[in-house]
mmCIF file of C-alpha atoms in Angstrom:
data_model
loop_
_atom_site.group_PDB
_atom_site.id
_atom_site.type_symbol
_atom_site.label_atom_id
_atom_site.label_comp_id
_atom_site.label_asym_id
_atom_site.label_seq_id
_atom_site.Cartn_x
_atom_site.Cartn_y
_atom_site.Cartn_z
ATOM 1 C CA MET A 1 21.318 17.195 -72.849
ATOM 2 C CA PHE A 2 18.061 16.874 -71.407
ATOM 3 C CA ASP A 3 16.479 13.803 -72.654
ATOM 4 C CA CYS A 4 17.012 12.075 -69.169
ATOM 5 C CA CYS A 5 15.169 14.903 -67.352
ATOM 6 C CA LYS A 6 12.285 14.745 -69.976
ATOM 7 C CA HIS A 7 11.391 11.356 -68.903
ATOM 8 C CA ILE A 8 11.290 12.470 -65.371
ATOM 9 C CA ALA A 9 8.766 15.357 -65.957
ATOM 10 C CA ARG A 10 6.271 14.266 -68.650
ATOM 11 C CA GLU A 11 3.614 16.579 -68.133
ATOM 12 C CA CYS A 12 2.796 19.715 -66.482
ATOM 13 C CA VAL A 13 -0.667 21.050 -65.838
ATOM 14 C CA LYS A 14 -1.396 24.177 -64.027
ATOM 15 C CA GLU A 15 -4.512 24.892 -61.847
ATOM 16 C CA ASN A 16 -5.192 28.229 -60.343
ATOM 17 C CA ALA A 17 -2.655 29.298 -58.158
ATOM 18 C CA GLY A 18 -1.017 25.732 -57.713
ATOM 19 C CA VAL A 19 1.057 23.357 -59.848
ATOM 20 C CA MET A 20 0.242 19.803 -60.280
ATOM 21 C CA TYR A 21 2.846 17.592 -62.058
ATOM 22 C CA ALA A 22 2.673 14.047 -63.518
ATOM 23 C CA TYR A 23 5.774 12.275 -63.439
ATOM 24 C CA GLN A 24 6.742 9.384 -65.688
ATOM 25 C CA SER A 25 9.753 7.193 -65.436
ATOM 26 C CA GLU A 26 11.412 5.195 -68.124
ATOM 27 C CA THR A 27 14.897 4.159 -67.482
ATOM 28 C CA SER A 28 16.324 2.903 -64.284
ATOM 29 C CA GLU A 29 18.430 6.260 -63.709
ATOM 30 C CA ASN A 30 15.262 8.467 -63.870
ATOM 31 C CA SER A 31 13.385 5.765 -61.618
ATOM 32 C CA THR A 32 16.414 6.206 -58.994
ATOM 33 C CA ARG A 33 16.522 9.891 -59.477
ATOM 34 C CA LEU A 34 12.875 10.059 -58.624
ATOM 35 C CA ASN A 35 12.728 7.741 -55.785
ATOM 36 C CA VAL A 36 15.637 10.098 -54.343
ATOM 37 C CA ILE A 37 13.587 13.122 -54.958
ATOM 38 C CA ARG A 38 10.532 11.388 -53.334
ATOM 39 C CA SER A 39 12.193 9.766 -50.310
ATOM 40 C CA PHE A 40 14.494 13.095 -49.493
ATOM 41 C CA SER A 41 11.431 15.652 -49.771
ATOM 42 C CA ALA A 42 9.186 13.118 -47.422
ATOM 43 C CA ALA A 43 11.997 12.403 -44.873
ATOM 44 C CA ALA A 44 12.695 16.230 -44.584
ATOM 45 C CA TYR A 45 9.044 17.097 -44.444
ATOM 46 C CA ALA A 46 8.607 14.407 -41.709
ATOM 47 C CA LEU A 47 11.266 16.345 -39.829
ATOM 48 C CA ASN A 48 9.348 19.808 -40.111
ATOM 49 C CA VAL A 49 11.633 20.712 -42.884
ATOM 50 C CA GLU A 50 10.257 21.593 -46.331
ATOM 51 C CA VAL A 51 12.633 21.323 -49.093
ATOM 52 C CA ILE A 52 11.983 22.877 -52.356
ATOM 53 C CA LEU A 53 13.132 21.084 -55.587
ATOM 54 C CA ILE A 54 15.137 23.831 -57.376
ATOM 55 C CA GLU A 55 17.194 21.394 -59.762
ATOM 56 C CA PRO A 56 17.448 23.512 -62.886
ATOM 57 C CA SER A 57 17.744 20.536 -65.331
ATOM 58 C CA ILE A 58 14.220 19.275 -63.883
ATOM 59 C CA LEU A 59 12.514 22.824 -63.902
ATOM 60 C CA PHE A 60 13.701 23.427 -67.436
ATOM 61 C CA ASN A 61 12.064 20.288 -68.635
ATOM 62 C CA LEU A 62 8.762 21.079 -66.787
ATOM 63 C CA LEU A 63 8.481 23.882 -69.132
ATOM 64 C CA SER A 64 6.790 23.789 -72.637
ATOM 65 C CA ASN A 65 8.643 23.726 -75.634
ATOM 66 C CA SER A 66 7.764 27.401 -76.405
ATOM 67 C CA GLN A 67 8.742 28.399 -72.979
ATOM 68 C CA GLN A 68 12.286 26.945 -73.196
ATOM 69 C CA LYS A 69 12.697 28.654 -76.463
ATOM 70 C CA PHE A 70 11.313 32.025 -75.132
ATOM 71 C CA LEU A 71 13.728 31.430 -71.976
ATOM 72 C CA LEU A 72 16.998 31.151 -74.332
ATOM 73 C CA LYS A 73 15.933 33.792 -76.182
ATOM 74 C CA LYS A 74 15.716 35.874 -73.417
ATOM 75 C CA GLY A 75 19.306 35.327 -72.848
ATOM 76 C CA SER A 76 19.586 32.455 -70.369
ATOM 77 C CA ASN A 77 22.406 29.920 -71.231
ATOM 78 C CA SER A 78 21.365 26.272 -71.758
ATOM 79 C CA ASN A 79 24.559 25.411 -69.790
ATOM 80 C CA ASP A 80 22.701 26.817 -66.565
ATOM 81 C CA PHE A 81 20.024 24.108 -67.038
ATOM 82 C CA ARG A 82 22.637 21.282 -67.627
ATOM 83 C CA TYR A 83 21.870 17.884 -66.382
ATOM 84 C CA VAL A 84 24.773 16.556 -63.888
ATOM 85 C CA PRO A 85 24.228 12.635 -63.213
ATOM 86 C CA GLY A 86 24.367 11.944 -59.567
ATOM 87 C CA ILE A 87 23.602 15.470 -58.266
ATOM 88 C CA LEU A 88 20.258 16.676 -57.193
ATOM 89 C CA THR A 89 19.676 20.367 -55.959
ATOM 90 C CA PHE A 90 17.307 21.389 -53.271
ATOM 91 C CA GLY A 91 16.510 25.066 -51.623
ATOM 92 C CA PHE A 92 14.866 25.694 -48.120
ATOM 93 C CA LEU A 93 13.972 28.823 -46.507
ATOM 94 C CA ASP A 94 16.250 30.240 -43.448
ATOM 95 C CA LYS A 95 13.389 29.560 -41.083
ATOM 96 C CA TYR A 96 14.075 25.716 -41.271
ATOM 97 C CA LYS A 97 17.593 26.163 -40.410
ATOM 98 C CA LYS A 98 17.234 25.744 -36.657
ATOM 99 C CA TYR A 99 15.868 22.120 -37.462
ATOM 100 C CA ILE A 100 18.330 21.267 -40.231
ATOM 101 C CA THR A 101 21.448 22.070 -37.742
ATOM 102 C CA GLN A 102 19.963 20.237 -34.965
ATOM 103 C CA PRO A 103 21.615 16.878 -34.217
ATOM 104 C CA GLU A 104 18.631 14.981 -34.123
ATOM 105 C CA PHE A 105 18.179 15.853 -37.707
ATOM 106 C CA ALA A 106 21.208 14.518 -39.261
ATOM 107 C CA PHE A 107 20.615 11.410 -36.981
ATOM 108 C CA GLU A 108 17.241 10.806 -38.315
ATOM 109 C CA MET A 109 17.858 11.404 -41.935
ATOM 110 C CA TYR A 110 21.024 9.001 -41.407
ATOM 111 C CA HIS A 111 18.372 6.198 -40.566
ATOM 112 C CA LYS A 112 16.386 7.354 -43.615
ATOM 113 C CA GLY A 113 19.282 6.484 -45.832
ATOM 114 C CA PHE A 114 20.916 10.100 -46.134
ATOM 115 C CA ASN A 115 24.267 10.607 -44.785
ATOM 116 C CA PHE A 116 24.522 14.313 -43.766
ATOM 117 C CA ILE A 117 28.222 15.729 -44.332
ATOM 118 C CA GLU A 118 29.061 17.420 -41.229
ATOM 119 C CA GLU A 119 28.119 21.278 -41.152
ATOM 120 C CA TYR A 120 31.673 22.423 -39.972
ATOM 121 C CA ASP A 121 34.289 20.449 -41.810
ATOM 122 C CA THR A 122 35.828 21.527 -45.372
ATOM 123 C CA CYS A 123 33.239 19.653 -47.283
ATOM 124 C CA ASN A 124 30.278 21.734 -46.090
ATOM 125 C CA HIS A 125 29.428 24.743 -44.159
ATOM 126 C CA VAL A 126 30.624 26.815 -47.048
ATOM 127 C CA SER A 127 29.668 30.395 -45.820
ATOM 128 C CA PRO A 128 32.001 31.804 -43.004
ATOM 129 C CA PRO A 129 30.405 31.254 -39.571
ATOM 130 C CA GLU A 130 29.290 35.420 -39.540
ATOM 131 C CA VAL A 131 26.064 36.525 -38.637
ATOM 132 C CA GLY A 132 23.868 37.052 -41.760
ATOM 133 C CA THR A 133 25.555 34.470 -43.820
ATOM 134 C CA SER A 134 23.370 31.512 -45.327
ATOM 135 C CA GLY A 135 24.685 27.916 -45.887
ATOM 136 C CA HIS A 136 25.112 24.779 -48.329
ATOM 137 C CA TYR A 137 24.580 21.587 -46.923
ATOM 138 C CA PHE A 138 25.181 18.249 -48.614
ATOM 139 C CA PHE A 139 23.820 14.853 -48.136
ATOM 140 C CA MET A 140 24.774 11.469 -49.646
ATOM 141 C CA THR A 141 22.546 8.474 -50.585
ATOM 142 C CA TYR A 142 23.531 5.558 -52.863
ATOM 143 C CA GLY A 143 25.819 7.346 -55.003
ATOM 144 C CA TRP A 144 23.419 10.409 -55.244
ATOM 145 C CA ILE A 145 24.866 13.846 -53.784
ATOM 146 C CA ILE A 146 22.030 16.153 -52.729
ATOM 147 C CA HIS A 147 22.812 19.882 -52.376
ATOM 148 C CA LEU A 148 20.776 21.737 -50.211
ATOM 149 C CA VAL A 149 20.785 25.339 -50.639
ATOM 150 C CA GLU A 150 19.824 27.949 -47.459
ATOM 151 C CA PHE A 151 17.717 30.935 -48.891
ATOM 152 C CA ALA A 152 17.452 33.687 -46.442
ATOM 153 C CA ARG A 153 14.440 35.956 -46.735
ATOM 154 C CA LYS A 154 15.194 39.482 -46.644
ATOM 155 C CA SER A 155 13.025 42.372 -46.594
ATOM 156 C CA ASN A 156 11.729 42.058 -50.304
ATOM 157 C CA TYR A 157 13.828 39.056 -51.655
ATOM 158 C CA LEU A 158 15.652 35.702 -51.097
ATOM 159 C CA TRP A 159 19.538 35.566 -50.775
ATOM 160 C CA HIS A 160 21.676 32.931 -50.730
ATOM 161 C CA SER A 161 25.649 32.836 -50.197
ATOM 162 C CA ALA A 162 28.296 31.563 -52.482
ATOM 163 C CA LEU A 163 30.286 28.312 -51.999
ATOM 164 C CA ARG A 164 33.727 28.912 -50.758
ATOM 165 C CA ALA A 165 36.558 26.751 -51.961
ATOM 166 C CA ASN A 166 37.078 23.316 -50.478
ATOM 167 C CA ASN A 167 39.205 20.227 -50.780
ATOM 168 C CA CYS A 168 36.778 17.446 -49.841
ATOM 169 C CA SER A 169 36.932 14.461 -52.147
ATOM 170 C CA SER A 170 33.275 13.403 -51.530
ATOM 171 C CA LEU A 171 31.888 16.661 -53.412
ATOM 172 C CA PRO A 172 31.532 16.999 -56.876
ATOM 173 C CA ASN A 173 33.706 19.755 -58.970
ATOM 174 C CA ARG A 174 32.289 23.137 -58.494
ATOM 175 C CA GLU A 175 31.630 23.089 -62.025
ATOM 176 C CA ASP A 176 28.893 20.763 -61.550
ATOM 177 C CA LEU A 177 27.082 22.264 -58.612
ATOM 178 C CA HIS A 178 24.395 25.188 -59.120
ATOM 179 C CA PHE A 179 24.039 28.321 -56.875
ATOM 180 C CA VAL A 180 27.714 28.180 -55.690
ATOM 181 C CA ALA A 181 29.741 30.806 -57.937
ATOM 182 C CA TYR A 182 28.529 33.828 -56.334
ATOM 183 C CA ASP A 183 25.755 35.252 -53.812
ATOM 184 C CA GLY A 184 22.490 35.352 -55.363
ATOM 185 C CA VAL A 185 19.095 37.170 -55.028
ATOM 186 C CA TYR A 186 15.824 35.905 -56.313
ATOM 187 C CA GLU A 187 12.076 36.935 -55.748
ATOM 188 C CA ASN A 188 10.365 35.975 -52.917
ATOM 189 C CA PHE A 189 8.420 32.886 -53.084
ATOM 190 C CA TYR A 190 7.059 29.814 -51.161
ATOM 191 C CA GLY A 191 7.330 26.276 -52.182
ATOM 192 C CA VAL A 192 4.134 24.582 -53.654
ATOM 193 C CA ILE A 193 3.495 20.976 -52.971
ATOM 194 C CA ILE A 194 2.823 19.016 -55.818
ATOM 195 C CA ASN A 195 2.641 15.493 -54.622
ATOM 196 C CA GLN A 196 1.197 15.296 -51.214
ATOM 197 C CA GLU A 197 2.265 11.546 -50.452
ATOM 198 C CA SER A 198 5.799 12.253 -51.140
ATOM 199 C CA LYS A 199 5.661 16.134 -50.300
ATOM 200 C CA ILE A 200 7.599 17.077 -53.569
ATOM 201 C CA THR A 201 7.588 20.810 -53.537
ATOM 202 C CA LEU A 202 8.636 23.222 -56.535
ATOM 203 C CA PRO A 203 8.945 26.946 -57.005
ATOM 204 C CA PRO A 204 5.473 28.261 -57.984
ATOM 205 C CA LYS A 205 6.780 29.808 -61.026
ATOM 206 C CA PRO A 206 9.485 27.640 -62.534
ATOM 207 C CA LEU A 207 9.878 29.809 -65.695
ATOM 208 C CA ARG A 208 10.352 32.998 -63.672
ATOM 209 C CA PHE A 209 12.716 31.409 -61.055
ATOM 210 C CA LEU A 210 14.872 30.029 -64.191
ATOM 211 C CA HIS A 211 14.894 33.394 -66.073
ATOM 212 C CA GLU A 212 16.235 35.160 -62.858
ATOM 213 C CA MET A 213 19.305 32.840 -62.703
ATOM 214 C CA LYS A 214 20.951 34.672 -65.149
ATOM 215 C CA THR A 215 20.738 38.084 -63.392
ATOM 216 C CA SER A 216 20.895 36.837 -59.748
ATOM 217 C CA LYS A 217 24.375 37.706 -58.777
ATOM 218 C CA PHE A 218 24.262 39.929 -55.902
ATOM 219 C CA LEU A 219 26.547 42.716 -55.482
ATOM 220 C CA SER A 220 26.937 45.012 -52.389
ATOM 221 C CA CYS A 221 27.622 48.851 -52.603
ATOM 222 C CA ARG A 222 30.910 49.981 -51.485
ATOM 223 C CA ALA A 223 30.039 52.905 -49.444
ATOM 224 C CA LEU A 224 33.111 54.780 -50.327
ATOM 225 C CA LEU A 225 31.374 58.284 -49.854
ATOM 226 C CA MET A 226 28.826 58.148 -47.121
ATOM 227 C CA PRO A 227 26.729 61.481 -47.406
ATOM 228 C CA LYS A 228 26.001 62.974 -43.943
ATOM 229 C CA GLU A 229 22.351 63.423 -44.882
ATOM 230 C CA LYS A 230 19.992 61.408 -47.104
ATOM 231 C CA HIS A 231 18.943 62.901 -50.303
ATOM 232 C CA PRO A 232 15.503 64.477 -49.669
ATOM 233 C CA GLU A 233 14.053 62.540 -52.793
ATOM 234 C CA GLU A 234 15.559 59.123 -51.940
ATOM 235 C CA SER A 235 12.083 57.759 -50.894
ATOM 236 C CA LYS A 236 10.804 58.761 -54.465
ATOM 237 C CA VAL A 237 13.596 57.153 -56.258
ATOM 238 C CA GLY A 238 12.546 53.490 -54.295
ATOM 239 C CA ASN A 239 9.025 53.967 -55.651
ATOM 240 C CA ILE A 240 10.101 54.736 -58.993
ATOM 241 C CA ILE A 241 12.192 51.630 -59.041
ATOM 242 C CA ARG A 242 9.287 49.684 -57.958
ATOM 243 C CA GLU A 243 6.954 51.282 -60.490
ATOM 244 C CA MET A 244 9.554 50.306 -63.118
ATOM 245 C CA LYS A 245 9.475 46.633 -61.712
ATOM 246 C CA ALA A 246 5.915 46.594 -61.911
ATOM 247 C CA ILE A 247 5.638 47.750 -65.457
ATOM 248 C CA LEU A 248 8.580 45.462 -66.915
ATOM 249 C CA GLN A 249 8.803 42.518 -64.917
ATOM 250 C CA PRO A 250 5.599 40.730 -66.418
ATOM 251 C CA TYR A 251 7.054 40.790 -69.619
ATOM 252 C CA PHE A 252 10.320 39.337 -68.572
ATOM 253 C CA TYR A 253 12.185 42.690 -69.439
ATOM 254 C CA ASP A 254 15.551 42.991 -67.556
ATOM 255 C CA PHE A 255 16.425 46.541 -66.451
ATOM 256 C CA TRP A 256 19.191 48.052 -64.395
ATOM 257 C CA LEU A 257 20.501 51.258 -62.927
ATOM 258 C CA THR A 258 23.035 53.197 -64.953
ATOM 259 C CA SER A 259 24.993 56.357 -65.147
ATOM 260 C CA GLY A 260 24.391 58.681 -62.075
ATOM 261 C CA THR A 261 21.920 56.561 -60.417
ATOM 262 C CA LEU A 262 24.325 53.376 -60.452
ATOM 263 C CA LEU A 263 27.046 55.597 -59.312
ATOM 264 C CA GLY A 264 25.274 56.791 -56.243
ATOM 265 C CA TRP A 265 24.118 53.367 -55.388
ATOM 266 C CA TYR A 266 27.723 51.890 -55.665
ATOM 267 C CA ARG A 267 29.701 54.540 -54.332
ATOM 268 C CA GLU A 268 27.232 56.095 -51.664
ATOM 269 C CA CYS A 269 25.031 53.519 -51.043
ATOM 270 C CA GLY A 270 22.372 55.756 -51.699
ATOM 271 C CA ILE A 271 21.811 58.830 -54.171
ATOM 272 C CA ILE A 272 24.278 61.311 -55.454
ATOM 273 C CA PRO A 273 23.379 64.661 -53.833
ATOM 274 C CA TYR A 274 23.625 66.741 -57.377
ATOM 275 C CA THR A 275 21.190 64.029 -59.089
ATOM 276 C CA SER A 276 17.666 65.150 -60.335
ATOM 277 C CA ASP A 277 16.743 62.082 -62.221
ATOM 278 C CA VAL A 278 16.811 58.243 -62.317
ATOM 279 C CA ASP A 279 18.592 56.238 -64.840
ATOM 280 C CA PHE A 280 17.878 52.766 -66.187
ATOM 281 C CA GLY A 281 19.200 50.596 -68.845
ATOM 282 C CA MET A 282 17.704 47.710 -70.975
ATOM 283 C CA ARG A 283 18.828 45.301 -73.557
ATOM 284 C CA ALA A 284 18.451 46.629 -77.208
ATOM 285 C CA SER A 285 17.221 43.009 -78.021
ATOM 286 C CA ASP A 286 14.359 43.270 -75.972
ATOM 287 C CA VAL A 287 12.969 46.322 -77.303
ATOM 288 C CA LYS A 288 10.929 45.363 -80.714
ATOM 289 C CA SER A 289 9.867 48.982 -81.051
ATOM 290 C CA LEU A 290 10.079 51.936 -79.132
ATOM 291 C CA GLU A 291 6.414 52.414 -79.070
ATOM 292 C CA SER A 292 5.445 48.948 -77.644
ATOM 293 C CA ILE A 293 7.619 50.207 -74.525
ATOM 294 C CA LEU A 294 6.161 53.590 -74.215
ATOM 295 C CA GLN A 295 2.539 51.963 -74.370
ATOM 296 C CA LEU A 296 3.532 49.963 -71.145
ATOM 297 C CA PHE A 297 4.346 53.230 -69.596
ATOM 298 C CA ARG A 298 1.468 54.858 -70.754
ATOM 299 C CA LYS A 299 -0.461 52.724 -68.197
ATOM 300 C CA SER A 300 1.360 53.800 -65.462
ATOM 301 C CA ARG A 301 -0.066 56.317 -63.100
ATOM 302 C CA SER A 302 3.022 57.998 -61.609
ATOM 303 C CA LEU A 303 5.487 57.740 -64.726
ATOM 304 C CA LYS A 304 4.742 60.067 -67.232
ATOM 305 C CA LEU A 305 6.452 60.659 -70.848
ATOM 306 C CA VAL A 306 7.450 64.274 -70.493
ATOM 307 C CA MET A 307 10.448 64.180 -73.201
ATOM 308 C CA ARG A 308 11.705 61.921 -76.194
ATOM 309 C CA TYR A 309 15.281 62.273 -77.272
ATOM 310 C CA GLY A 310 16.576 61.206 -80.532
ATOM 311 C CA LEU A 311 13.540 62.855 -82.741
ATOM 312 C CA PHE A 312 14.715 64.834 -85.808
ATOM 313 C CA LYS A 313 12.786 67.883 -84.698
ATOM 314 C CA ASN A 314 14.817 67.981 -81.352
ATOM 315 C CA LYS A 315 17.748 70.371 -81.091
ATOM 316 C CA GLN A 316 19.415 67.523 -78.911
ATOM 317 C CA ARG A 317 19.751 63.812 -79.400
ATOM 318 C CA ASP A 318 21.212 62.008 -76.989
ATOM 319 C CA VAL A 319 20.065 58.022 -77.483
ATOM 320 C CA TYR A 320 21.949 55.046 -75.910
ATOM 321 C CA PHE A 321 21.617 51.620 -77.307
ATOM 322 C CA LYS A 322 23.181 48.348 -75.494
ATOM 323 C CA GLY A 323 24.102 45.682 -77.772
ATOM 324 C CA LYS A 324 25.754 42.446 -77.491
ATOM 325 C CA ALA A 325 28.816 41.137 -79.421
ATOM 326 C CA PHE A 326 30.074 37.558 -78.281
ATOM 327 C CA ARG A 327 30.739 37.816 -74.785
ATOM 328 C CA THR A 328 31.094 41.255 -74.390
ATOM 329 C CA SER A 329 28.304 44.175 -74.388
ATOM 330 C CA TRP A 330 28.776 47.522 -75.908
ATOM 331 C CA LEU A 331 26.773 50.847 -75.381
ATOM 332 C CA GLY A 332 26.272 52.775 -78.370
ATOM 333 C CA ASN A 333 25.507 56.738 -78.500
ATOM 334 C CA MET A 334 23.798 59.094 -80.878
ATOM 335 C CA ALA A 335 24.132 62.692 -79.716
ATOM 336 C CA SER A 336 23.889 65.841 -81.684
#
């Protein structure tokens, strides 16, 4: 599936905080694809817009074999990194939107060989024209479609909108496009230029970016019950979540809110008033041994182990395991 991409990204060399990539091309399609990447990146940069190559099929093949296996072992689906002929995906930060939406940008890109599909027809501007939404933009050049995704920088993450249904025959099927099925969130990042001549730019950590794809779906809280006053410990809960993230993220451990903490977020956009703890969940497959996880938390200054359930000496045992079977997950419980 990825042979075509492997020819484009032959060698990856990391130096300090930057990333340098050497490209080789062996087929006419690969050569054309690389030329489109170079030309589009340089053309946009000349118009004060930095576009970031986020095409998953290319980023995946910039990884080493061991990194690819690690990514798939961590639950990523190889279909998320599939190669679709004739399509390239770029992203840009919302601070560049003011340039992209100017008529001059479309005019100049057209004269550089990139035909911009008008923003407000059914083929493009796929987010409703409401405050706070981000857009998807499409360019066409010599049989190639370039999908440009806007990432809005929030307080501590990047957000992009979903792609609404459209009937434009100029665009491929939605199934062939990435970053369109739902609103998504990613860790904050800036692009790293890997080729000064053509201004080709990539996410600084391709492995991290691809890993986040499988858990990037953004869900808003419902605010069904809004408490009159905030929980007095609400700020502490935020600090605990950040501490959990700092401990687990370097090891690519996914975790999520569960039980009463999840209920408070979803139903009240905060914390339920009668709670006294914070509940998290992890995949059972990520935990090789309980001791390995405990070792990570022992390094924390603020999170301390005060009780362990499930031991035979305990009078009460209440242990939850989240497993996976085919397309479903199940939560197992062992209690006394």
